């Protein structure tokens, strides 16, 4: 079996007790190998040097609905977006520059500011790093960037309700709330933490239920690493850059399973990259203009991919912008105007696309608030 860079880390983390074996499906294109790390888990490995082709993927193949949201132009509704949490009725905006979290409806109306910046009860003095909007319970969970041993909970009117105390100060935490209202937290544990944990679960009342201690490979000395979790698939899918593997945390088993990684082989310099996962694909964003690799889980193929927004003018869209089960693409007005004009200049812009683009172009207020394209991800198999 070909030696997979970093696989020894994976085997330690997963406590593999048997010899791992590889197999390649005959229906694949040869870019992938598969490692059985447990009786009920397989790690997919994509071999970078085997990925050669570029394909187009229509947005309609991935999302079941598409919306254009124009945010209201009141002074309080303008924002500097640093993250999104889209649900069936709400759009949560995590802002940059340590500005408060905002909650909008799908018609672009500002519903409320959630909490406030400060050091008092229900206030946060550090930037928000992750969030959950639970429409069923009308609750919003906010996790600060670092240094706070708690998750803050608000209602969908923006009022502070309670806090969930954690055993240790959180570092770049990612959070999910399941149908039982259990709150799962994954963060970066530090070597000098008194009570180190990689994952922890609290019940709906905030009471501690369980934790998963980190192996040495997950321990950090500083904040130079990042943790990414986009919440697009069942199970807690996350990527910690110090362990170049996409993992799933299984709450019921209280175990972590390696699900995907890139094998960069003998390249002189490993490209900077980030992993994401949606129902039908693993996505690898190769930073600094190198593109996005899309690994089709069912077909077992890997290609560089361009996403085409066939809902709107067949404009190219960002292939990696999927979070909380939604596609998103945010524009400042002038930015969207420039992109539409560029698309109108393309020789392959059809008459139908041209009409749609020109109608949109005429309606954009250059001084207005941001415009959001968004679409809800299809579930696997649809």
PDB file of C-alpha atoms in Angstrom, residues 148-290:
ATOM      1  CA  UNK A 148     -14.438  32.775  27.396  1.00  0.00           C
ATOM      2  CA  UNK A 149     -15.547  29.574  29.223  1.00  0.00           C
ATOM      3  CA  UNK A 150     -19.109  29.801  27.919  1.00  0.00           C
ATOM      4  CA  UNK A 151     -21.562  29.838  25.035  1.00  0.00           C
ATOM      5  CA  UNK A 152     -24.091  32.685  25.059  1.00  0.00           C
ATOM      6  CA  UNK A 153     -27.762  31.959  24.253  1.00  0.00           C
ATOM      7  CA  UNK A 154     -30.275  34.544  23.034  1.00  0.00           C
ATOM      8  CA  UNK A 155     -33.806  34.423  21.669  1.00  0.00           C
ATOM      9  CA  UNK A 156     -34.653  35.456  18.121  1.00  0.00           C
ATOM     10  CA  UNK A 157     -35.607  38.901  19.398  1.00  0.00           C
ATOM     11  CA  UNK A 158     -31.955  39.369  20.341  1.00  0.00           C
ATOM     12  CA  UNK A 159     -32.498  39.190  24.107  1.00  0.00           C
ATOM     13  CA  UNK A 160     -29.999  37.369  26.310  1.00  0.00           C
ATOM     14  CA  UNK A 161     -31.469  34.192  27.823  1.00  0.00           C
ATOM     15  CA  UNK A 162     -28.686  32.233  29.504  1.00  0.00           C
ATOM     16  CA  UNK A 163     -25.122  31.018  29.189  1.00  0.00           C
ATOM     17  CA  UNK A 164     -23.703  27.523  28.902  1.00  0.00           C
ATOM     18  CA  UNK A 165     -20.624  27.232  31.112  1.00  0.00           C
ATOM     19  CA  UNK A 166     -17.773  25.077  29.810  1.00  0.00           C
ATOM     20  CA  UNK A 167     -15.016  23.400  31.792  1.00  0.00           C
ATOM     21  CA  UNK A 168     -12.293  25.387  30.084  1.00  0.00           C
ATOM     22  CA  UNK A 169     -11.896  28.645  28.227  1.00  0.00           C
ATOM     23  CA  UNK A 170     -12.786  28.039  24.602  1.00  0.00           C
ATOM     24  CA  UNK A 171     -10.322  28.572  21.774  1.00  0.00           C
ATOM     25  CA  UNK A 172     -11.768  29.095  18.284  1.00  0.00           C
ATOM     26  CA  UNK A 173     -14.839  26.986  19.103  1.00  0.00           C
ATOM     27  CA  UNK A 174     -17.239  25.468  16.582  1.00  0.00           C
ATOM     28  CA  UNK A 175     -20.722  24.495  17.775  1.00  0.00           C
ATOM     29  CA  UNK A 176     -23.721  22.447  16.673  1.00  0.00           C
ATOM     30  CA  UNK A 177     -27.154  21.897  18.236  1.00  0.00           C
ATOM     31  CA  UNK A 178     -28.960  18.665  17.333  1.00  0.00           C
ATOM     32  CA  UNK A 179     -32.617  17.663  17.344  1.00  0.00           C
ATOM     33  CA  UNK A 180     -32.375  16.703  21.047  1.00  0.00           C
ATOM     34  CA  UNK A 181     -31.049  20.228  21.684  1.00  0.00           C
ATOM     35  CA  UNK A 182     -27.720  18.822  22.837  1.00  0.00           C
ATOM     36  CA  UNK A 183     -24.962  21.379  22.273  1.00  0.00           C
ATOM     37  CA  UNK A 184     -21.721  19.963  20.880  1.00  0.00           C
ATOM     38  CA  UNK A 185     -18.538  22.027  21.051  1.00  0.00           C
ATOM     39  CA  UNK A 186     -15.268  21.348  19.256  1.00  0.00           C
ATOM     40  CA  UNK A 187     -12.350  23.674  19.815  1.00  0.00           C
ATOM     41  CA  UNK A 188      -8.556  23.866  19.827  1.00  0.00           C
ATOM     42  CA  UNK A 189      -7.177  22.476  23.123  1.00  0.00           C
ATOM     43  CA  UNK A 190      -3.941  24.003  24.373  1.00  0.00           C
ATOM     44  CA  UNK A 191      -1.072  22.186  26.047  1.00  0.00           C
ATOM     45  CA  UNK A 192      -1.320  24.321  29.184  1.00  0.00           C
ATOM     46  CA  UNK A 193      -5.093  23.971  29.617  1.00  0.00           C
ATOM     47  CA  UNK A 194      -5.978  22.516  32.999  1.00  0.00           C
ATOM     48  CA  UNK A 195      -8.889  20.466  31.689  1.00  0.00           C
ATOM     49  CA  UNK A 196      -8.163  19.747  28.065  1.00  0.00           C
ATOM     50  CA  UNK A 197     -10.934  18.595  25.777  1.00  0.00           C
ATOM     51  CA  UNK A 198     -11.314  18.415  22.028  1.00  0.00           C
ATOM     52  CA  UNK A 199     -15.088  17.843  21.998  1.00  0.00           C
ATOM     53  CA  UNK A 200     -17.720  18.340  24.680  1.00  0.00           C
ATOM     54  CA  UNK A 201     -21.475  17.850  24.820  1.00  0.00           C
ATOM     55  CA  UNK A 202     -23.956  19.713  27.021  1.00  0.00           C
ATOM     56  CA  UNK A 203     -27.679  19.063  27.253  1.00  0.00           C
ATOM     57  CA  UNK A 204     -30.418  21.566  26.409  1.00  0.00           C
ATOM     58  CA  UNK A 205     -30.218  23.037  29.911  1.00  0.00           C
ATOM     59  CA  UNK A 206     -26.479  23.515  29.640  1.00  0.00           C
ATOM     60  CA  UNK A 207     -25.530  20.642  31.946  1.00  0.00           C
ATOM     61  CA  UNK A 208     -22.333  18.809  31.030  1.00  0.00           C
ATOM     62  CA  UNK A 209     -22.857  15.342  29.496  1.00  0.00           C
ATOM     63  CA  UNK A 210     -19.534  14.122  28.109  1.00  0.00           C
ATOM     64  CA  UNK A 211     -16.199  15.114  26.630  1.00  0.00           C
ATOM     65  CA  UNK A 212     -13.508  13.671  24.411  1.00  0.00           C
ATOM     66  CA  UNK A 213      -9.937  14.209  25.533  1.00  0.00           C
ATOM     67  CA  UNK A 214      -7.426  15.207  22.815  1.00  0.00           C
ATOM     68  CA  UNK A 215      -4.565  13.059  21.685  1.00  0.00           C
ATOM     69  CA  UNK A 216      -1.195  14.885  21.605  1.00  0.00           C
ATOM     70  CA  UNK A 217      -1.616  15.587  17.883  1.00  0.00           C
ATOM     71  CA  UNK A 218      -4.506  17.931  18.606  1.00  0.00           C
ATOM     72  CA  UNK A 219      -2.777  19.955  21.329  1.00  0.00           C
ATOM     73  CA  UNK A 220      -1.784  23.512  20.418  1.00  0.00           C
ATOM     74  CA  UNK A 221       0.915  25.853  21.704  1.00  0.00           C
ATOM     75  CA  UNK A 222      -0.496  29.049  20.193  1.00  0.00           C
ATOM     76  CA  UNK A 223      -3.256  30.426  17.973  1.00  0.00           C
ATOM     77  CA  UNK A 224      -1.405  29.903  14.692  1.00  0.00           C
ATOM     78  CA  UNK A 225      -3.690  27.058  13.591  1.00  0.00           C
ATOM     79  CA  UNK A 226      -7.327  27.284  12.481  1.00  0.00           C
ATOM     80  CA  UNK A 227     -10.385  25.110  12.879  1.00  0.00           C
ATOM     81  CA  UNK A 228     -13.077  25.001  10.198  1.00  0.00           C
ATOM     82  CA  UNK A 229     -16.562  23.504  10.453  1.00  0.00           C
ATOM     83  CA  UNK A 230     -19.207  24.368   7.872  1.00  0.00           C
ATOM     84  CA  UNK A 231     -22.135  22.297   9.208  1.00  0.00           C
ATOM     85  CA  UNK A 232     -23.436  21.019   5.870  1.00  0.00           C
ATOM     86  CA  UNK A 233     -23.766  17.296   6.592  1.00  0.00           C
ATOM     87  CA  UNK A 234     -25.073  15.094   9.391  1.00  0.00           C
ATOM     88  CA  UNK A 235     -22.392  14.472  11.972  1.00  0.00           C
ATOM     89  CA  UNK A 236     -19.949  17.116  13.123  1.00  0.00           C
ATOM     90  CA  UNK A 237     -17.561  17.554  10.196  1.00  0.00           C
ATOM     91  CA  UNK A 238     -14.484  19.635  11.039  1.00  0.00           C
ATOM     92  CA  UNK A 239     -10.951  20.372   9.885  1.00  0.00           C
ATOM     93  CA  UNK A 240      -8.110  21.409  12.203  1.00  0.00           C
ATOM     94  CA  UNK A 241      -5.182  22.634  10.129  1.00  0.00           C
ATOM     95  CA  UNK A 242      -2.535  21.061  12.365  1.00  0.00           C
ATOM     96  CA  UNK A 243      -3.942  17.600  11.522  1.00  0.00           C
ATOM     97  CA  UNK A 244      -4.485  17.960   7.762  1.00  0.00           C
ATOM     98  CA  UNK A 245      -7.571  15.689   7.778  1.00  0.00           C
ATOM     99  CA  UNK A 246     -11.322  16.234   7.696  1.00  0.00           C
ATOM    100  CA  UNK A 247     -12.857  14.484  10.723  1.00  0.00           C
ATOM    101  CA  UNK A 248     -16.337  13.608  11.926  1.00  0.00           C
ATOM    102  CA  UNK A 249     -17.190  13.622  15.599  1.00  0.00           C
ATOM    103  CA  UNK A 250     -19.734  10.938  16.469  1.00  0.00           C
ATOM    104  CA  UNK A 251     -21.518  12.120  19.606  1.00  0.00           C
ATOM    105  CA  UNK A 252     -23.191   8.790  20.333  1.00  0.00           C
ATOM    106  CA  UNK A 253     -19.914   6.862  20.213  1.00  0.00           C
ATOM    107  CA  UNK A 254     -17.901   9.801  21.584  1.00  0.00           C
ATOM    108  CA  UNK A 255     -15.293   9.119  18.920  1.00  0.00           C
ATOM    109  CA  UNK A 256     -13.612  10.969  16.093  1.00  0.00           C
ATOM    110  CA  UNK A 257     -13.352   9.372  12.657  1.00  0.00           C
ATOM    111  CA  UNK A 258     -11.071  10.538   9.829  1.00  0.00           C
ATOM    112  CA  UNK A 259     -13.158  10.955   6.666  1.00  0.00           C
ATOM    113  CA  UNK A 260     -11.056  12.724   4.047  1.00  0.00           C
ATOM    114  CA  UNK A 261      -7.561  14.040   3.313  1.00  0.00           C
ATOM    115  CA  UNK A 262      -5.379  15.117   0.412  1.00  0.00           C
ATOM    116  CA  UNK A 263      -2.149  13.292  -0.364  1.00  0.00           C
ATOM    117  CA  UNK A 264       0.141  15.917  -1.894  1.00  0.00           C
ATOM    118  CA  UNK A 265       2.833  13.388  -2.672  1.00  0.00           C
ATOM    119  CA  UNK A 266       6.214  14.766  -3.625  1.00  0.00           C
ATOM    120  CA  UNK A 267       5.267  18.378  -4.379  1.00  0.00           C
ATOM    121  CA  UNK A 268       8.031  20.794  -3.417  1.00  0.00           C
ATOM    122  CA  UNK A 269       5.623  22.969  -1.447  1.00  0.00           C
ATOM    123  CA  UNK A 270       2.216  21.903  -0.179  1.00  0.00           C
ATOM    124  CA  UNK A 271      -0.409  24.389  -1.370  1.00  0.00           C
ATOM    125  CA  UNK A 272      -2.360  26.142   1.360  1.00  0.00           C
ATOM    126  CA  UNK A 273      -5.798  24.569   1.438  1.00  0.00           C
ATOM    127  CA  UNK A 274      -9.067  24.235   3.373  1.00  0.00           C
ATOM    128  CA  UNK A 275     -11.567  21.356   3.434  1.00  0.00           C
ATOM    129  CA  UNK A 276     -15.336  21.629   3.263  1.00  0.00           C
ATOM    130  CA  UNK A 277     -17.987  18.924   2.899  1.00  0.00           C
ATOM    131  CA  UNK A 278     -21.447  18.976   1.359  1.00  0.00           C
ATOM    132  CA  UNK A 279     -23.792  16.010   0.868  1.00  0.00           C
ATOM    133  CA  UNK A 280     -22.372  14.855  -2.480  1.00  0.00           C
ATOM    134  CA  UNK A 281     -18.848  16.263  -2.456  1.00  0.00           C
ATOM    135  CA  UNK A 282     -15.692  16.823  -0.489  1.00  0.00           C
ATOM    136  CA  UNK A 283     -14.372  20.272  -1.429  1.00  0.00           C
ATOM    137  CA  UNK A 284     -10.755  21.403  -1.218  1.00  0.00           C
ATOM    138  CA  UNK A 285     -10.086  25.094  -1.705  1.00  0.00           C
ATOM    139  CA  UNK A 286      -6.555  25.508  -2.988  1.00  0.00           C
ATOM    140  CA  UNK A 287      -5.744  29.045  -1.903  1.00  0.00           C
ATOM    141  CA  UNK A 288      -3.993  31.783  -3.873  1.00  0.00           C
ATOM    142  CA  UNK A 289      -5.818  31.229  -7.146  1.00  0.00           C
ATOM    143  CA  UNK A 290      -5.235  27.497  -7.551  1.00  0.00           C
TER     144      UNK A 290
END
